[in-house]
CSV table of C-alpha atoms and ligand atoms in Angstrom, one decimal:
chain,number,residue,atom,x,y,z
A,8,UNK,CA,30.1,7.3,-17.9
A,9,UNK,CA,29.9,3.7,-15.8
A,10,UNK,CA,32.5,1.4,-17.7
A,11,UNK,CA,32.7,-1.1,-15.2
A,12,UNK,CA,32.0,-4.4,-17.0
A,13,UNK,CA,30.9,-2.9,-19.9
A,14,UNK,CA,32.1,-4.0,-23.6
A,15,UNK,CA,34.0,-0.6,-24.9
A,16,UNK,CA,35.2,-0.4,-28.0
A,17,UNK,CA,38.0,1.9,-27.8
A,18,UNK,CA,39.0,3.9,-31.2
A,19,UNK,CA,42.9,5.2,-30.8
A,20,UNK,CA,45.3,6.4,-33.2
A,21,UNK,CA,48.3,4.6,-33.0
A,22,UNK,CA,49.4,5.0,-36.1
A,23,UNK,CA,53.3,5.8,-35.5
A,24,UNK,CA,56.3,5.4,-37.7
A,25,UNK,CA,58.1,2.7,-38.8
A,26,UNK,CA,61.2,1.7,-39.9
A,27,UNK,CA,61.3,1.0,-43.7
A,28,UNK,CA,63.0,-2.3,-43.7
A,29,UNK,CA,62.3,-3.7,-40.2
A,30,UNK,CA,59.5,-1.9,-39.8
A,31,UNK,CA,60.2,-1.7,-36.1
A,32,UNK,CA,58.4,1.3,-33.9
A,33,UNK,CA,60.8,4.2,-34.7
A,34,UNK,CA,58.7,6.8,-31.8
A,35,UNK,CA,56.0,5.2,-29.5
A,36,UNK,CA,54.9,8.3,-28.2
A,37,UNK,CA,51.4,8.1,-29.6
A,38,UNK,CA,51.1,4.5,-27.7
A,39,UNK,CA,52.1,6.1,-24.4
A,40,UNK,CA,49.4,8.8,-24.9
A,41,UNK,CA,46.6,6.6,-24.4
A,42,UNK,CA,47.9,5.0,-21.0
A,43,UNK,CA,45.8,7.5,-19.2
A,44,UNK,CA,42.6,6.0,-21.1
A,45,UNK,CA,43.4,2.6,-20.9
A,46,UNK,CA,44.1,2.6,-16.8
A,47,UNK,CA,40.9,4.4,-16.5
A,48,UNK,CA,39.0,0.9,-18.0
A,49,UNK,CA,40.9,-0.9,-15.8
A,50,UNK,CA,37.3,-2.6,-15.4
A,51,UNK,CA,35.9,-2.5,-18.1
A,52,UNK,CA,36.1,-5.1,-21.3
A,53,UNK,CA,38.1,-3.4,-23.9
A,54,UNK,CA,38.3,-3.6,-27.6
A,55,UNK,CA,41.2,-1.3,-29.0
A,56,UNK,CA,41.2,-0.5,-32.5
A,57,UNK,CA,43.3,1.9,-34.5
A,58,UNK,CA,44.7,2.2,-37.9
A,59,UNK,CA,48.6,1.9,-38.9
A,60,UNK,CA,49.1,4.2,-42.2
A,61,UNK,CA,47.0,3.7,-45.6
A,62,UNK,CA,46.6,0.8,-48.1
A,63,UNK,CA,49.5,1.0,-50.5
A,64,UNK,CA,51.9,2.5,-48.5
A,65,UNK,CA,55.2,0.8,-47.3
A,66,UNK,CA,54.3,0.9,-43.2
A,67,UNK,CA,50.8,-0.3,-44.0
A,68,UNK,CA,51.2,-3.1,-42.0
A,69,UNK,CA,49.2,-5.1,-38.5
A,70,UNK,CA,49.3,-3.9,-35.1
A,71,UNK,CA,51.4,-7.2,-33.3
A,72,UNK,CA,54.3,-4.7,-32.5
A,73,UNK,CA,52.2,-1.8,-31.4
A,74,UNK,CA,50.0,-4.2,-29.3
A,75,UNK,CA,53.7,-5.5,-27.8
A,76,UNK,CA,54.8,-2.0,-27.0
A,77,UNK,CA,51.1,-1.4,-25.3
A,78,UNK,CA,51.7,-3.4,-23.0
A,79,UNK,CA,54.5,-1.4,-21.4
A,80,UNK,CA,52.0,1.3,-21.1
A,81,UNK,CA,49.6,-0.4,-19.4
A,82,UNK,CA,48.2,-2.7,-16.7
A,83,UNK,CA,45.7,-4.6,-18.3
A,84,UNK,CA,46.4,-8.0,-20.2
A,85,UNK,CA,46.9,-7.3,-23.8
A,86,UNK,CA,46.5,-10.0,-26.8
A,87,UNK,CA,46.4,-9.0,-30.3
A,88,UNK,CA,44.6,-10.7,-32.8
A,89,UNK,CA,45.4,-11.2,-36.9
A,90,UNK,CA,41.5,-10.2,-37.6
A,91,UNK,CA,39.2,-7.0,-37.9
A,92,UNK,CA,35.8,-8.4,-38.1
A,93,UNK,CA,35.5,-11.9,-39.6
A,94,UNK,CA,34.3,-14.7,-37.4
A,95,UNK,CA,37.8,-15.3,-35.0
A,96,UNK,CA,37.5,-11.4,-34.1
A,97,UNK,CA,34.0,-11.9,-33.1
A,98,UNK,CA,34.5,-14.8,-31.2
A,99,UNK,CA,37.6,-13.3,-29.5
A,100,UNK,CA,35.6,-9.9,-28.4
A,101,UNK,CA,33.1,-12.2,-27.1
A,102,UNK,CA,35.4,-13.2,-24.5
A,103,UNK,CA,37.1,-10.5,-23.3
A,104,UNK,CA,37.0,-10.7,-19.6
A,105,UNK,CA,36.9,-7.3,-17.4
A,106,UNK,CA,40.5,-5.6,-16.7
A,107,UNK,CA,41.9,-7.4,-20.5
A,108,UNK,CA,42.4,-5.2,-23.9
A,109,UNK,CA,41.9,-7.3,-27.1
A,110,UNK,CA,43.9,-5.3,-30.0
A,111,UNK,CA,42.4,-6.0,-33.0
A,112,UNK,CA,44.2,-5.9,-36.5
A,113,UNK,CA,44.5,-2.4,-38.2
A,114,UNK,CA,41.3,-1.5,-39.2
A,115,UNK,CA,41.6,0.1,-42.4
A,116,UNK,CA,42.7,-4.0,-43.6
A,117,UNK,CA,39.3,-3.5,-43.1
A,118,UNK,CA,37.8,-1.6,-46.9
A,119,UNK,CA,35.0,0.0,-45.7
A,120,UNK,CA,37.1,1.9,-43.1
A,121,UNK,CA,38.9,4.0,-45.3
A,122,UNK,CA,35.8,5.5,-46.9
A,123,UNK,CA,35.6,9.1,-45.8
A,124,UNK,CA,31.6,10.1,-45.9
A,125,UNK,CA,28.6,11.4,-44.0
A,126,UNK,CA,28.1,9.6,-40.9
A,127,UNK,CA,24.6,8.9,-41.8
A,128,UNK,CA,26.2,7.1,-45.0
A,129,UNK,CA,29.0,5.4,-42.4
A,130,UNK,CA,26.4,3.7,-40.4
A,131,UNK,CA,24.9,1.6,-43.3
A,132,UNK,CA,28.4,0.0,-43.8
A,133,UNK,CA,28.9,-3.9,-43.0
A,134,UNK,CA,31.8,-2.7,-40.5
A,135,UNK,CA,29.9,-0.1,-38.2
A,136,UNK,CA,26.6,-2.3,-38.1
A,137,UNK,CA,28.6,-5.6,-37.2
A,138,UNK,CA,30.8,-3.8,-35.1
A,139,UNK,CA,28.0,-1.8,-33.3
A,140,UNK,CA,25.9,-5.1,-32.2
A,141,UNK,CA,29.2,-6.2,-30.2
A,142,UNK,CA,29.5,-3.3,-28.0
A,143,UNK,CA,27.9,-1.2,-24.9
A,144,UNK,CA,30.0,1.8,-25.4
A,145,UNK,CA,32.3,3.5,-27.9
A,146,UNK,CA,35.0,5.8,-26.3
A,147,UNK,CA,37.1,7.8,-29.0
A,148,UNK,CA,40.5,8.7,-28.0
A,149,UNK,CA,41.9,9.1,-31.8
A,150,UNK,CA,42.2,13.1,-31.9
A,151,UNK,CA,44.9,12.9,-34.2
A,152,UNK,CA,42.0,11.0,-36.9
A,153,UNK,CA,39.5,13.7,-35.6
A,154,UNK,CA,39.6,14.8,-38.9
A,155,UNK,CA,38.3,12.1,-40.9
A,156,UNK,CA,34.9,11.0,-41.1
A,157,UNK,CA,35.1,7.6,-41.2
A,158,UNK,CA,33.5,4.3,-39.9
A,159,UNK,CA,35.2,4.2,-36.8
A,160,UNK,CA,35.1,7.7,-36.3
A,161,UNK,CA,32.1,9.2,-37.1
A,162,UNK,CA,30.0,5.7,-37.9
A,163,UNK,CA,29.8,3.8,-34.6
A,164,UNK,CA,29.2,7.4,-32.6
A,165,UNK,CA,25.9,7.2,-34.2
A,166,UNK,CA,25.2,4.0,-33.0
A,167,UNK,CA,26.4,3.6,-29.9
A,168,UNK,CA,26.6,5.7,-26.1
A,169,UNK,CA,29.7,7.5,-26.4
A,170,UNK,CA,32.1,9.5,-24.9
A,171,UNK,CA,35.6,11.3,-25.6
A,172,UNK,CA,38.9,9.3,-23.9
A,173,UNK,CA,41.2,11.7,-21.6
A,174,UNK,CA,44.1,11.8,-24.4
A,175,UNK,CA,41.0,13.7,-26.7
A,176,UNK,CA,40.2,15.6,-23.7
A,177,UNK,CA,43.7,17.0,-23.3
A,178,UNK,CA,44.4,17.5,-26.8
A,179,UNK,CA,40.9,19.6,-27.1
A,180,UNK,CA,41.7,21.5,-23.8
A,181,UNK,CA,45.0,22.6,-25.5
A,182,UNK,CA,43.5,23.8,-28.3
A,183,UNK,CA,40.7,25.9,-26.5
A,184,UNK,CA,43.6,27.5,-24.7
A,185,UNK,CA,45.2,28.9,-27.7
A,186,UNK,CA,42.0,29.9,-29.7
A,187,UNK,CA,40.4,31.1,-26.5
A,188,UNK,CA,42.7,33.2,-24.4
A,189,UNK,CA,46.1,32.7,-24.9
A,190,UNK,CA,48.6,34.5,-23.3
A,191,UNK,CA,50.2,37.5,-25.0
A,192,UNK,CA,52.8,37.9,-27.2
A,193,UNK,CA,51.4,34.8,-28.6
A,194,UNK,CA,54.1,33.0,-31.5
A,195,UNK,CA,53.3,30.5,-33.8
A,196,UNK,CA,56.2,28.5,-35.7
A,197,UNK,CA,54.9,26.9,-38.7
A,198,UNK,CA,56.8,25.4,-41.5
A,199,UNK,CA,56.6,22.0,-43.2
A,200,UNK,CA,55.9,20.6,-46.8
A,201,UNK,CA,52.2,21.6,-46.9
A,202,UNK,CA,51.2,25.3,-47.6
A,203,UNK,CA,47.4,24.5,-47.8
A,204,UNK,CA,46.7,23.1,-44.0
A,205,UNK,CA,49.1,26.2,-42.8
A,206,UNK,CA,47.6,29.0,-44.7
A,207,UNK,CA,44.3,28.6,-43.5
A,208,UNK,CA,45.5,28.3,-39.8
A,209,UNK,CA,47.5,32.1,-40.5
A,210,UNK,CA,44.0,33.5,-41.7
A,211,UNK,CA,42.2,32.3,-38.9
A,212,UNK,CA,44.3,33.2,-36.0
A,213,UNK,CA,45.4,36.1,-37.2
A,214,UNK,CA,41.6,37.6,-38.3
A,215,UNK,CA,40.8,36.7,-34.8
A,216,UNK,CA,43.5,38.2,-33.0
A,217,UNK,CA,45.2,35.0,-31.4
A,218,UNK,CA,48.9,35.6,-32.4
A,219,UNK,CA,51.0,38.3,-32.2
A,220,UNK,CA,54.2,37.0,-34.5
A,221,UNK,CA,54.0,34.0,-36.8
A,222,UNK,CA,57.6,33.0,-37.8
A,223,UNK,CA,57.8,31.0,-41.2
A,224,UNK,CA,60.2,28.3,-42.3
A,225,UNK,CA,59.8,25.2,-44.7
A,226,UNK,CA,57.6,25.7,-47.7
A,227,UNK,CA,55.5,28.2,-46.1
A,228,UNK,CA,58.8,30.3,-46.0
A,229,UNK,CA,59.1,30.4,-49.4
A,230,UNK,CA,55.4,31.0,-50.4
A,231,UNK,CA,55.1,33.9,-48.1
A,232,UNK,CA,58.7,35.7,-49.4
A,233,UNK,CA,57.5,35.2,-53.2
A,234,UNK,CA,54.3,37.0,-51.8
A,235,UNK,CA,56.6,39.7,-50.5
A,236,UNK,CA,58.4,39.9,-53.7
A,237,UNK,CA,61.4,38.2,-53.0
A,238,UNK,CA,62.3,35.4,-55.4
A,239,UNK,CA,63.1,32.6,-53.7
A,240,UNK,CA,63.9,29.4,-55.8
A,241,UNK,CA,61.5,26.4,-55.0
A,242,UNK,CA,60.4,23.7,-56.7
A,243,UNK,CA,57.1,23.8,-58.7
A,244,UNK,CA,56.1,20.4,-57.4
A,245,UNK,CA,56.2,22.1,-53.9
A,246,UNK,CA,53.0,23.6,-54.0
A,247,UNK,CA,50.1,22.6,-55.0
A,248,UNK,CA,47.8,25.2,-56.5
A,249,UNK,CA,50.4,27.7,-56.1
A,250,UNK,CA,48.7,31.0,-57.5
A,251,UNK,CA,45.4,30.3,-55.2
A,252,UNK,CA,47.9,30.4,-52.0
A,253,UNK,CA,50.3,33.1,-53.4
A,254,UNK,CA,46.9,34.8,-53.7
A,255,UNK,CA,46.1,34.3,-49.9
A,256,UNK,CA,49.6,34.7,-48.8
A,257,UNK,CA,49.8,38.1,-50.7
A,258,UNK,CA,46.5,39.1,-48.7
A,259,UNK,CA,47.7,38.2,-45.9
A,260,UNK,CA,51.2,40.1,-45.8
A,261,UNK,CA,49.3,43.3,-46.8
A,262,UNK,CA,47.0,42.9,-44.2
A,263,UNK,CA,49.5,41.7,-41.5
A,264,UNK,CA,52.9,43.0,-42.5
A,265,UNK,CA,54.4,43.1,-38.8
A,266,UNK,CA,53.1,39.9,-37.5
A,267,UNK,CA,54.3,37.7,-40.6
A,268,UNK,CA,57.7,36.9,-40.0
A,269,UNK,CA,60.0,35.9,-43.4
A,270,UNK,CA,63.4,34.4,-42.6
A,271,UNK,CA,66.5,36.8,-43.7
A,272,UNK,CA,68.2,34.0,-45.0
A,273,UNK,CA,68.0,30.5,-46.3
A,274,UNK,CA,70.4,27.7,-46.5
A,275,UNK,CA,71.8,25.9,-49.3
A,276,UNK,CA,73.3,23.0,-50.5
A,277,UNK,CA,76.4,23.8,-52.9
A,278,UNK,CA,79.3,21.2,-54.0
A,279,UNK,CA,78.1,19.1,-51.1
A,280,UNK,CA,78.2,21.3,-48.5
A,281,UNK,CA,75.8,24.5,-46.5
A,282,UNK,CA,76.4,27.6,-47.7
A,283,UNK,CA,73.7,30.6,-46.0
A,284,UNK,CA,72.8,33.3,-47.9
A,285,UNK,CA,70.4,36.2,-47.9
A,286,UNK,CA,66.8,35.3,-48.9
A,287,UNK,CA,67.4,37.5,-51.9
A,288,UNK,CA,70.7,36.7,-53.1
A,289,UNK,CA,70.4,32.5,-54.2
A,290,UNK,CA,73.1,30.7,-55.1
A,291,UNK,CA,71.7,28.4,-58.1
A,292,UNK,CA,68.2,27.7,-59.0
A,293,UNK,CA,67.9,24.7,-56.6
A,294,UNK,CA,65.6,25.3,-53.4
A,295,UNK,CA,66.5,26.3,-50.2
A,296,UNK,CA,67.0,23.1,-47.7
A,297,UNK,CA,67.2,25.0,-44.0
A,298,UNK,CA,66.4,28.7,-42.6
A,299,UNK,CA,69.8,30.7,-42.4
A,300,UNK,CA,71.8,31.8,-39.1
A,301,UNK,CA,70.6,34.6,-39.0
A,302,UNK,CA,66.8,33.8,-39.1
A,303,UNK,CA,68.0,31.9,-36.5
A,304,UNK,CA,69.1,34.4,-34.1
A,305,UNK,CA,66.0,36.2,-34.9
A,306,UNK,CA,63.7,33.7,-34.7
A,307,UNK,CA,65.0,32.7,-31.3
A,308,UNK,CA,65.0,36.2,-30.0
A,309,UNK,CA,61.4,36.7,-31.1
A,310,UNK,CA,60.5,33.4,-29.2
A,311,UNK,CA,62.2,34.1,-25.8
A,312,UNK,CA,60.1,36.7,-25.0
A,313,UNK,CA,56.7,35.0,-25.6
A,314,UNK,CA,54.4,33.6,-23.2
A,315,UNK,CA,52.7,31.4,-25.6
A,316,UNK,CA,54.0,29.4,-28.3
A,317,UNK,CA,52.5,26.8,-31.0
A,318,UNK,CA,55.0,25.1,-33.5
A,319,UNK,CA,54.0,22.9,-35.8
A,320,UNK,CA,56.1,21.5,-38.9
A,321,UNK,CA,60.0,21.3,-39.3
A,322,UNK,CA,61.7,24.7,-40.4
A,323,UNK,CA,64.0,23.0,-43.3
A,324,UNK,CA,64.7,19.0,-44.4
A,325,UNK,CA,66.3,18.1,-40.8
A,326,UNK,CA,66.5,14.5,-42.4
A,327,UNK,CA,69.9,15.8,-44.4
A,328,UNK,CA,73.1,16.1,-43.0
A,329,UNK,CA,73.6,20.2,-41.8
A,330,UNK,CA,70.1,21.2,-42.3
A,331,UNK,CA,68.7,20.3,-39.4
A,332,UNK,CA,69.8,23.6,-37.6
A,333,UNK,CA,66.8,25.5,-37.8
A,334,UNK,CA,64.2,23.1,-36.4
A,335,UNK,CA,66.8,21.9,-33.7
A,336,UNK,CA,67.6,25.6,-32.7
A,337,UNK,CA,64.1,26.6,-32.6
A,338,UNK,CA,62.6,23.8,-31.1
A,339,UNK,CA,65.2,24.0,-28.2
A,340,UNK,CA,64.3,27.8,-28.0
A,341,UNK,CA,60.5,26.7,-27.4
A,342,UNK,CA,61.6,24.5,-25.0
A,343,UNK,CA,63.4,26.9,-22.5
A,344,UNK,CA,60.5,29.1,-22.7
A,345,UNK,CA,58.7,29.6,-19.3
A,346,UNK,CA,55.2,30.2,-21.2
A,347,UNK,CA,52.7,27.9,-22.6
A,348,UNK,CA,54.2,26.1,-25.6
A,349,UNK,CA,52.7,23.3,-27.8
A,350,UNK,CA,54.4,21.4,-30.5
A,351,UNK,CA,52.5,19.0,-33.1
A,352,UNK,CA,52.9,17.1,-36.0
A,353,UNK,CA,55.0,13.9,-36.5
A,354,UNK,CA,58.7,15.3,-37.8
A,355,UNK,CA,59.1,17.9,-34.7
A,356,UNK,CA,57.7,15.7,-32.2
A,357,UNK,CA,60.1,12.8,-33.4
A,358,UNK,CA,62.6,15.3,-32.7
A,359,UNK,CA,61.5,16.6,-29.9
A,360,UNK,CA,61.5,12.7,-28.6
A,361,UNK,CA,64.9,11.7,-29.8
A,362,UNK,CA,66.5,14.5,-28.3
A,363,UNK,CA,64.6,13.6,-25.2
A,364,UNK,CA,63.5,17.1,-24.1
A,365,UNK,CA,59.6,16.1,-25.0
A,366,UNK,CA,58.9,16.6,-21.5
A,367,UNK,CA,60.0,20.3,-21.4
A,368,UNK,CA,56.7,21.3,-23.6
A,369,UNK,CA,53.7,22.2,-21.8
A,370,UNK,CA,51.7,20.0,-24.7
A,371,UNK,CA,53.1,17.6,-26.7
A,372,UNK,CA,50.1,16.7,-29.4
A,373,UNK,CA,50.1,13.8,-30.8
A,374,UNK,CA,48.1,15.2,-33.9
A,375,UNK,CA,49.2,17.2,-37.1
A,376,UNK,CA,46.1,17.7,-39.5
A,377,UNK,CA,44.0,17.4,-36.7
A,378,UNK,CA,45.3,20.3,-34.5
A,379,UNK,CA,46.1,22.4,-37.2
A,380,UNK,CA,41.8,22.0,-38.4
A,381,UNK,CA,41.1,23.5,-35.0
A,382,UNK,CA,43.1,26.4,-35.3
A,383,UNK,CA,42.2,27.2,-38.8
A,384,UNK,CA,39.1,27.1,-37.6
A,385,UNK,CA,37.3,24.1,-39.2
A,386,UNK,CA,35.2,21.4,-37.0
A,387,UNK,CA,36.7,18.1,-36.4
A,388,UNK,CA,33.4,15.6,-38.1
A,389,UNK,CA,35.2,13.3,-35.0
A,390,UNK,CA,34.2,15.7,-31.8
A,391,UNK,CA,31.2,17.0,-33.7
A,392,UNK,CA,29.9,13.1,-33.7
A,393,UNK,CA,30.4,13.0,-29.7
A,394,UNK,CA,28.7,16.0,-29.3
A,395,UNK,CA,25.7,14.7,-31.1
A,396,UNK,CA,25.7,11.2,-29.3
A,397,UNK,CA,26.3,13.6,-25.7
A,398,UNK,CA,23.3,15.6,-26.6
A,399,UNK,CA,21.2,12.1,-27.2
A,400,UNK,CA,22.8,10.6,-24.1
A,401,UNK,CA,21.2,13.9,-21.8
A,402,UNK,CA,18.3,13.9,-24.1
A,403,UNK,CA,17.1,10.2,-22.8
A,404,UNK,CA,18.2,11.0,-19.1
A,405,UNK,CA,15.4,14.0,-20.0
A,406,UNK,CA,12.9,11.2,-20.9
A,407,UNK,CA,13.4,8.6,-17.9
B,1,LIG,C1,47.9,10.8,-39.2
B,1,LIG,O1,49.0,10.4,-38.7
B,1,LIG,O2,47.8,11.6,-40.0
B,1,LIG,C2,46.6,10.2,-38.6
B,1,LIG,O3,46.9,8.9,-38.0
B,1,LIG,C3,45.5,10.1,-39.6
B,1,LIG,O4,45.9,9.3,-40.7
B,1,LIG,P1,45.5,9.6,-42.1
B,1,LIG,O5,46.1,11.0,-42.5
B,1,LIG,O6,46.1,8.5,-43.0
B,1,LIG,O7,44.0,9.7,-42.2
B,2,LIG,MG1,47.7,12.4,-42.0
């Protein structure tokens, strides 16, 4: 696509984490991901928008210190702007100059953007018909919002020529590797809070042959020991709809008993201090904070001999003091592997980044819902949308 000159409005996710009382930029790594984007337009007239978190949340907040740290990342002149779409925000796209990047506010200050609906509801909003009659081109480089439907992300792709940024590109490419043909043994690492964006990803990959071992930790752990009988403790507030996944989990061990991999033991907290113990032997009725030593050791062992390995989700609540073990074990494991290994999702990449051995990944994604759609097999309404507007693009070069 020519961008030279051209007024693109560039949809990003920069949506990062924040520190609660200063709310300064606790991991930039999502604003570094888009450098790749941004040096491509070194011509062209951009418009950056992304969200920052949801209304009513505490980091629900502008984009001045993510439009600050943007310009580390890149060459162009960056201003921000207090505005979304009301008459200043207008008059400021209007005179963007080739080689600058305007950041407007967060977007979802904006109402309509955080309606989730059918694109050809989207484009009848205020937001994607204003913002459409400003613009030549709409690039999307927000994989990790892929997910939603929304006016930015589905809406303006209706509207407007568009085309998929580079950090999209990679993040897709990864993904085709590991649903395609990735190389075996193939391990997945999945733990977390959520049980219902992990269980569908098991079903899939493992229905179509993609992994080989999937080693469990978090609240998945727990789910898939209850479903082999064990009785772990957890907390009922854990899971939502917990029958409906026991149900699947219990499908799933019978069906795969050898590739679903239950720690041995868990890690607790008692009189202030961890205390492992065998999965079947708890101490109290509280619920297990970490994977044990053990499931450590094995855990690791499994993962140094496999050419391919996908982690998503910490393994136990690394936030508290001695329980960070597992997930810091592991993700050091994945690390020294010589394979192709991807890690996604905010908590492990945070990690990952603090402990500074994020370049020791093959792919560091800067999604977690996003990713974990693809592999369970689900469409992302965010791709689909460029495919559409690709197919009209080649469609009119048909015509002329
Ligand atoms: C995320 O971090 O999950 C993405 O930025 C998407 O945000 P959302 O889950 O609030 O839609
Ligand atoms: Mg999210």
């Amino acid at each position: 696509m020519e961008t030279s000159g051209k007024k693109v409005f560039l949809r990003v996710d920069i949506n990062v984490p924040l520190d609660p009382s200063t709310h300064e930029i606790l991991d930039d790594t999502r604003i570094k991901a888009i450098s790749t984007t941004l040096k491509q337009l070194e011509d062209a007239r951009v418009i950056l928008g992304s969200h920052q978190s949801r209304p009513g949340k505490d980091d629900f907040t502008s984009l001045e210190p993510h439009a600050e740290v943007l310009r580390k990342y890149c060459g162009q002149k960056v201003r921000w702007i207090d505005d979304v779409l009301g008459p200043h925000a207008r008059q400021e796209i209007g005179k963007v100059q080739p080689g600058q990047v305007l950041v407007l506010d967060n977007l979802r200050f904006c109402s309509e953007e955080n309606i989730d609906d059918r694109p050809d509801k989207l484009v009848k909003t205020h937001l994607v018909k204003r913002l459409a009659s400003l613009f030549d081109l709409y690039i999307n480089d927000a994989f990790a919002t892929a997910h939603r439907s929304q006016p930015t992300i589905t809406g303006l792709t209706e509207l407007l020529p568009s085309a998929a940024g580079r950090l999209m590109e990679k993040e897709l490419g990864a993904v085709s590797t590991l649903l395609l043909e990735p190389k075996r043994p193939c391990v997945y690492v999945l733990g977390g809070a959520k049980v219902e964006d992990k269980v569908p990803v098991i079903e899939h990959i493992l229905a179509r042959d993609k992994a080989d071992r999937i080693l469990l930790g978090g609240v998945p752990a727990k789910l898939f020991l209850r479903a082999s009988d064990v009785k772990v403790p957890f907390d009922a507030t854990e899971i939502s709809n917990y029958e409906l996944f026991l149900e699947r989990a219990r499908k799933l061990v019978k069906s795969y008993r050898d590739r679903i991999v239950v720690p041995v033991d868990l890690a607790y907290e008692e009189r202030g201090k961890r205390t492992d113990h065998a999965v079947d032997v708890a101490p109290s009725t509280d619920t297990a904070l970490d994977v044990g030593k053990r499931t450590i050791e094995k855990y690791s062992k499994i993962i140094d001999g496999a050419a391919t390995v996908v982690a998503n989700g910490p393994l136990g609540v690394f936030e508290r003091n001695g329980f960070d073990w597992g997930t810091k074990s592991i993700l050091e494991s994945i690390a020294n592997v010589k394979g192709y290994t991807v890690i996604g999702g905010g908590h492990l990449v945070g990690l990952a980044t603090i402990h500074g051995i994020e370049s020791q990944f093959s792919h560091v994604s800067t999604a977690g819902g996003a990713m974990l759609s693809l592999l369970a097999g689900q469409s992302l309404p965010g791709v689909d949308a460029l495919v559409r507007a690709a197919a009209r693009t080649r469609g009119s070069a048909n015509d002329s």
